[in-house]
Structure formats: C-alpha cells, structure tokens
C-alpha cells in the first residue's frame, strides 16, 4: 500500500474509534499521532532495506507484529503516564493498521507466504526486490484496482477529516508560522 492509502486507512479507523470509544471527533495532536503512526513502519524499514541494505526487506523489522506490539505498548504506556492516552492510542491505531493494510492484497489473492513479515523474525521472508529505491518505485506505479481503491479511500478519508473539523491542520499551521518567525529573527 502507498503512503496515502495507509494514511487514509489509519485516519478512518481512528476517527471511527474516537467517535465510538470517546464520543468525540479526533483531536489535533491525536490526528498527527495517527498520521505519523501510519507511516512509521515504512519510515524505518524502507530506508534500512532499500538505501542502506541493513534489512532484507522493506517489510520486516517494524512491519512485524512482534515489534509493533512492543513499540505500541511503550508509546501507549508513555502517553498514559503523561496524561495523553488518546495520543498514544492514536499512534497505535495508525501503526497497527499499517502492516495489516500492507497484507490485504496478499490475503485476498491467497499469496499467504507474502504475509510472513507479520511474524518476522520467527518466519522467513520470501525474496523481495530491494534494488529499486523509492523514486523508481513511484515512477513505476501502475493503475490497478487496488491502487484505485486506495485513491477512493483517500477521498473518503478526506471527506471524514473535513467533517471532523480538519483536526491537526491548525497545529501544523502554528508550527509553520513559528518556524518562519524564528527563521526571520536569525
């Protein structure tokens, strides 16, 4: 799944959870936490595999449920200790949605060996092509039904995000303004 697909899935799941469990729309910081969580596995695994050759696959270390449970547990624990439980939960929802969303196509097509990353390092990974970097992969994208589904999910997530009051946008704008002000002072 592409980054925008992960973002859409994670936001839709967290928005639904937030309404169901907390009876409110997602908060600003929690929305940013879910967004970061949806990208976290690829931000770690892809560079370590594609750029540095440390990992055998772009779906291994942080795509593994073993690692995900440990990292999410630590983040939720830390967030609760500092009275930010919803932020920790948001990160965990975003993070945990990622490896499962990556596996949807393999699961539906019956290519179960490509789900082995979920149990890495206990399960051996099938061979993956790590020769192409991110830019080459983006330039080689094909418009498939699964790609179209991701675009549709992004559209739905965007509508839900707008309906939720565009949480996170004000915080990002504030950071950009602060950054510009600091840069102008120097």
Tab-separated table of N, CA and C in Angstrom, residues 62-139:
chain	number	residue	atom	x	y	z
A	62	UNK	N	9.912	-3.353	11.474
A	62	UNK	CA	8.778	-2.634	12.070
A	62	UNK	C	7.431	-3.029	11.475
A	63	UNK	N	7.434	-3.872	10.451
A	63	UNK	CA	6.182	-4.429	9.935
A	63	UNK	C	5.780	-5.685	10.708
A	64	UNK	N	6.709	-6.238	11.458
A	64	UNK	CA	6.448	-7.431	12.259
A	64	UNK	C	5.514	-7.085	13.412
A	65	UNK	N	4.528	-7.932	13.653
A	65	UNK	CA	3.621	-7.693	14.768
A	65	UNK	C	4.341	-7.801	16.104
A	66	UNK	N	5.414	-8.568	16.149
A	66	UNK	CA	6.192	-8.669	17.382
A	66	UNK	C	6.778	-7.305	17.754
A	67	UNK	N	7.373	-6.635	16.794
A	67	UNK	CA	7.928	-5.303	17.024
A	67	UNK	C	6.817	-4.292	17.257
A	68	UNK	N	5.757	-4.379	16.464
A	68	UNK	CA	4.658	-3.418	16.563
A	68	UNK	C	4.026	-3.429	17.954
A	69	UNK	N	3.820	-4.611	18.500
A	69	UNK	CA	3.209	-4.711	19.829
A	69	UNK	C	4.110	-4.077	20.888
A	70	UNK	N	5.406	-4.313	20.787
A	70	UNK	CA	6.343	-3.732	21.757
A	70	UNK	C	6.360	-2.209	21.635
A	71	UNK	N	6.521	-1.702	20.417
A	71	UNK	CA	6.593	-0.248	20.222
A	71	UNK	C	5.285	0.418	20.623
A	72	UNK	N	4.163	-0.133	20.187
A	72	UNK	CA	2.863	0.461	20.544
A	72	UNK	C	2.631	0.398	22.053
A	73	UNK	N	3.010	-0.705	22.664
A	73	UNK	CA	2.872	-0.815	24.114
A	73	UNK	C	3.665	0.248	24.845
A	74	UNK	N	4.896	0.485	24.403
A	74	UNK	CA	5.729	1.511	25.033
A	74	UNK	C	5.169	2.919	24.812
A	75	UNK	N	4.696	3.186	23.602
A	75	UNK	CA	4.146	4.510	23.300
A	75	UNK	C	2.877	4.754	24.111
A	76	UNK	N	1.980	3.765	24.165
A	76	UNK	CA	0.737	3.921	24.937
A	76	UNK	C	1.059	4.081	26.423
A	77	UNK	N	1.984	3.294	26.935
A	77	UNK	CA	2.378	3.401	28.342
A	77	UNK	C	2.925	4.804	28.645
A	78	UNK	N	3.829	5.276	27.799
A	78	UNK	CA	4.423	6.597	27.997
A	78	UNK	C	3.354	7.691	27.917
A	79	UNK	N	2.481	7.604	26.939
A	79	UNK	CA	1.429	8.610	26.772
A	79	UNK	C	0.493	8.623	27.982
A	80	UNK	N	0.139	7.458	28.478
A	80	UNK	CA	-0.724	7.392	29.673
A	80	UNK	C	-0.040	7.997	30.892
A	81	UNK	N	1.241	7.748	31.053
A	81	UNK	CA	1.986	8.313	32.197
A	81	UNK	C	1.974	9.828	32.169
A	82	UNK	N	1.845	10.402	30.978
A	82	UNK	CA	1.866	11.858	30.828
A	82	UNK	C	0.482	12.423	30.493
A	83	UNK	N	-0.555	11.661	30.839
A	83	UNK	CA	-1.954	12.081	30.647
A	83	UNK	C	-2.303	12.442	29.204
A	84	UNK	N	-1.776	11.671	28.267
A	84	UNK	CA	-2.091	11.856	26.849
A	84	UNK	C	-2.479	10.505	26.231
A	85	UNK	N	-3.355	9.796	26.909
A	85	UNK	CA	-3.730	8.444	26.470
A	85	UNK	C	-4.210	8.400	25.032
A	86	UNK	N	-5.035	9.372	24.643
A	86	UNK	CA	-5.593	9.334	23.288
A	86	UNK	C	-4.510	9.478	22.224
A	87	UNK	N	-3.447	10.203	22.548
A	87	UNK	CA	-2.351	10.364	21.587
A	87	UNK	C	-1.635	9.023	21.406
A	88	UNK	N	-1.374	8.322	22.489
A	88	UNK	CA	-0.745	7.005	22.404
A	88	UNK	C	-1.609	6.013	21.660
A	89	UNK	N	-2.898	6.030	21.945
A	89	UNK	CA	-3.826	5.130	21.255
A	89	UNK	C	-3.887	5.472	19.769
A	90	UNK	N	-3.892	6.756	19.450
A	90	UNK	CA	-3.931	7.178	18.042
A	90	UNK	C	-2.703	6.664	17.293
A	91	UNK	N	-1.527	6.824	17.892
A	91	UNK	CA	-0.315	6.310	17.266
A	91	UNK	C	-0.435	4.802	17.047
A	92	UNK	N	-0.887	4.086	18.062
A	92	UNK	CA	-1.003	2.626	17.975
A	92	UNK	C	-1.985	2.203	16.883
A	93	UNK	N	-3.102	2.893	16.777
A	93	UNK	CA	-4.073	2.575	15.717
A	93	UNK	C	-3.436	2.787	14.350
A	94	UNK	N	-2.761	3.914	14.184
A	94	UNK	CA	-2.107	4.185	12.908
A	94	UNK	C	-1.047	3.153	12.588
A	95	UNK	N	-0.204	2.859	13.561
A	95	UNK	CA	0.882	1.895	13.364
A	95	UNK	C	0.322	0.505	13.060
A	96	UNK	N	-0.587	0.023	13.894
A	96	UNK	CA	-1.100	-1.346	13.706
A	96	UNK	C	-1.923	-1.499	12.436
A	97	UNK	N	-2.514	-0.413	11.957
A	97	UNK	CA	-3.262	-0.508	10.697
A	97	UNK	C	-2.319	-0.753	9.523
A	98	UNK	N	-1.092	-0.272	9.640
A	98	UNK	CA	-0.138	-0.326	8.528
A	98	UNK	C	0.203	-1.751	8.085
A	99	UNK	N	0.715	-2.620	8.968
A	99	UNK	CA	1.079	-3.964	8.491
A	99	UNK	C	-0.120	-4.760	7.969
A	100	UNK	N	-1.291	-4.540	8.569
A	100	UNK	CA	-2.473	-5.264	8.082
A	100	UNK	C	-2.911	-4.742	6.722
A	101	UNK	N	-2.849	-3.425	6.526
A	101	UNK	CA	-3.209	-2.861	5.222
A	101	UNK	C	-2.238	-3.336	4.144
A	102	UNK	N	-0.961	-3.468	4.496
A	102	UNK	CA	0.008	-3.995	3.535
A	102	UNK	C	-0.321	-5.428	3.125
A	103	UNK	N	-0.945	-6.174	4.012
A	103	UNK	CA	-1.220	-7.578	3.729
A	103	UNK	C	-2.537	-7.869	3.044
A	104	UNK	N	-3.373	-6.871	2.858
A	104	UNK	CA	-4.705	-7.101	2.290
A	104	UNK	C	-4.635	-7.777	0.922
A	105	UNK	N	-3.826	-7.250	0.035
A	105	UNK	CA	-3.752	-7.798	-1.321
A	105	UNK	C	-3.249	-9.239	-1.315
A	106	UNK	N	-2.222	-9.531	-0.517
A	106	UNK	CA	-1.702	-10.900	-0.427
A	106	UNK	C	-2.745	-11.838	0.163
A	107	UNK	N	-3.482	-11.369	1.146
A	107	UNK	CA	-4.511	-12.194	1.774
A	107	UNK	C	-5.640	-12.507	0.796
A	108	UNK	N	-6.114	-11.487	0.110
A	108	UNK	CA	-7.227	-11.664	-0.839
A	108	UNK	C	-6.819	-12.555	-2.009
A	109	UNK	N	-5.588	-12.399	-2.480
A	109	UNK	CA	-5.133	-13.188	-3.632
A	109	UNK	C	-4.668	-14.589	-3.239
A	110	UNK	N	-4.593	-14.870	-1.929
A	110	UNK	CA	-4.168	-16.196	-1.477
A	110	UNK	C	-2.666	-16.396	-1.460
A	111	UNK	N	-1.897	-15.334	-1.620
A	111	UNK	CA	-0.430	-15.409	-1.574
A	111	UNK	C	0.047	-15.245	-0.134
A	112	UNK	N	-0.303	-16.219	0.686
A	112	UNK	CA	-0.074	-16.112	2.127
A	112	UNK	C	1.402	-16.056	2.506
A	113	UNK	N	2.290	-16.563	1.674
A	113	UNK	CA	3.712	-16.500	2.006
A	113	UNK	C	4.190	-15.058	2.117
A	114	UNK	N	3.509	-14.137	1.440
A	114	UNK	CA	3.906	-12.737	1.494
A	114	UNK	C	3.384	-12.029	2.752
A	115	UNK	N	2.735	-12.788	3.631
A	115	UNK	CA	2.317	-12.256	4.925
A	115	UNK	C	3.307	-12.627	6.030
A	116	UNK	N	4.387	-13.304	5.669
A	116	UNK	CA	5.368	-13.768	6.656
A	116	UNK	C	6.002	-12.616	7.428
A	117	UNK	N	6.021	-11.419	6.845
A	117	UNK	CA	6.595	-10.273	7.553
A	117	UNK	C	5.886	-10.012	8.882
A	118	UNK	N	4.619	-10.414	8.973
A	118	UNK	CA	3.869	-10.209	10.210
A	118	UNK	C	4.489	-10.972	11.381
A	119	UNK	N	5.176	-12.062	11.090
A	119	UNK	CA	5.806	-12.867	12.129
A	119	UNK	C	7.315	-12.850	12.105
A	120	UNK	N	7.902	-11.916	11.360
A	120	UNK	CA	9.352	-11.832	11.292
A	120	UNK	C	9.892	-11.462	12.668
A	121	UNK	N	10.938	-11.994	13.185
A	121	UNK	CA	11.936	-12.881	12.587
A	121	UNK	C	11.643	-14.369	12.789
A	122	UNK	N	10.487	-14.685	13.373
A	122	UNK	CA	10.146	-16.087	13.585
A	122	UNK	C	9.819	-16.799	12.275
A	123	UNK	N	9.347	-16.042	11.295
A	123	UNK	CA	9.033	-16.590	9.974
A	123	UNK	C	10.022	-16.052	8.949
A	124	UNK	N	10.433	-16.897	8.013
A	124	UNK	CA	11.341	-16.470	6.944
A	124	UNK	C	10.586	-15.627	5.932
A	125	UNK	N	11.245	-14.586	5.458
A	125	UNK	CA	10.638	-13.710	4.461
A	125	UNK	C	10.836	-14.274	3.063
A	126	UNK	N	9.831	-14.131	2.200
A	126	UNK	CA	10.047	-14.502	0.797
A	126	UNK	C	10.992	-13.491	0.163
A	127	UNK	N	11.590	-13.830	-0.976
A	127	UNK	CA	12.501	-12.862	-1.605
A	127	UNK	C	11.734	-11.630	-2.098
A	128	UNK	N	12.316	-10.476	-1.838
A	128	UNK	CA	11.763	-9.196	-2.295
A	128	UNK	C	12.823	-8.484	-3.110
A	129	UNK	N	12.387	-7.725	-4.087
A	129	UNK	CA	13.304	-6.923	-4.876
A	129	UNK	C	13.601	-5.640	-4.106
A	130	UNK	N	14.828	-5.468	-3.671
A	130	UNK	CA	15.223	-4.254	-2.952
A	130	UNK	C	16.156	-3.386	-3.792
A	131	UNK	N	16.264	-3.697	-5.080
A	131	UNK	CA	17.204	-2.954	-5.919
A	131	UNK	C	16.698	-1.562	-6.283
A	132	UNK	N	15.395	-1.372	-6.357
A	132	UNK	CA	14.848	-0.072	-6.743
A	132	UNK	C	14.553	0.760	-5.503
A	133	UNK	N	14.887	2.020	-5.548
A	133	UNK	CA	14.609	2.938	-4.453
A	133	UNK	C	13.191	3.475	-4.543
A	134	UNK	N	12.871	4.408	-3.639
A	134	UNK	CA	11.525	4.947	-3.556
A	134	UNK	C	11.112	5.669	-4.838
A	135	UNK	N	11.986	6.511	-5.368
A	135	UNK	CA	11.653	7.288	-6.569
A	135	UNK	C	11.364	6.360	-7.741
A	136	UNK	N	12.186	5.328	-7.923
A	136	UNK	CA	11.962	4.373	-9.010
A	136	UNK	C	10.633	3.651	-8.836
A	137	UNK	N	10.288	3.342	-7.610
A	137	UNK	CA	9.014	2.665	-7.354
A	137	UNK	C	7.827	3.583	-7.644
A	138	UNK	N	7.948	4.854	-7.264
A	138	UNK	CA	6.865	5.806	-7.537
A	138	UNK	C	6.699	5.986	-9.041
A	139	UNK	N	7.807	6.107	-9.761
A	139	UNK	CA	7.737	6.294	-11.211
A	139	UNK	C	7.195	5.051	-11.921
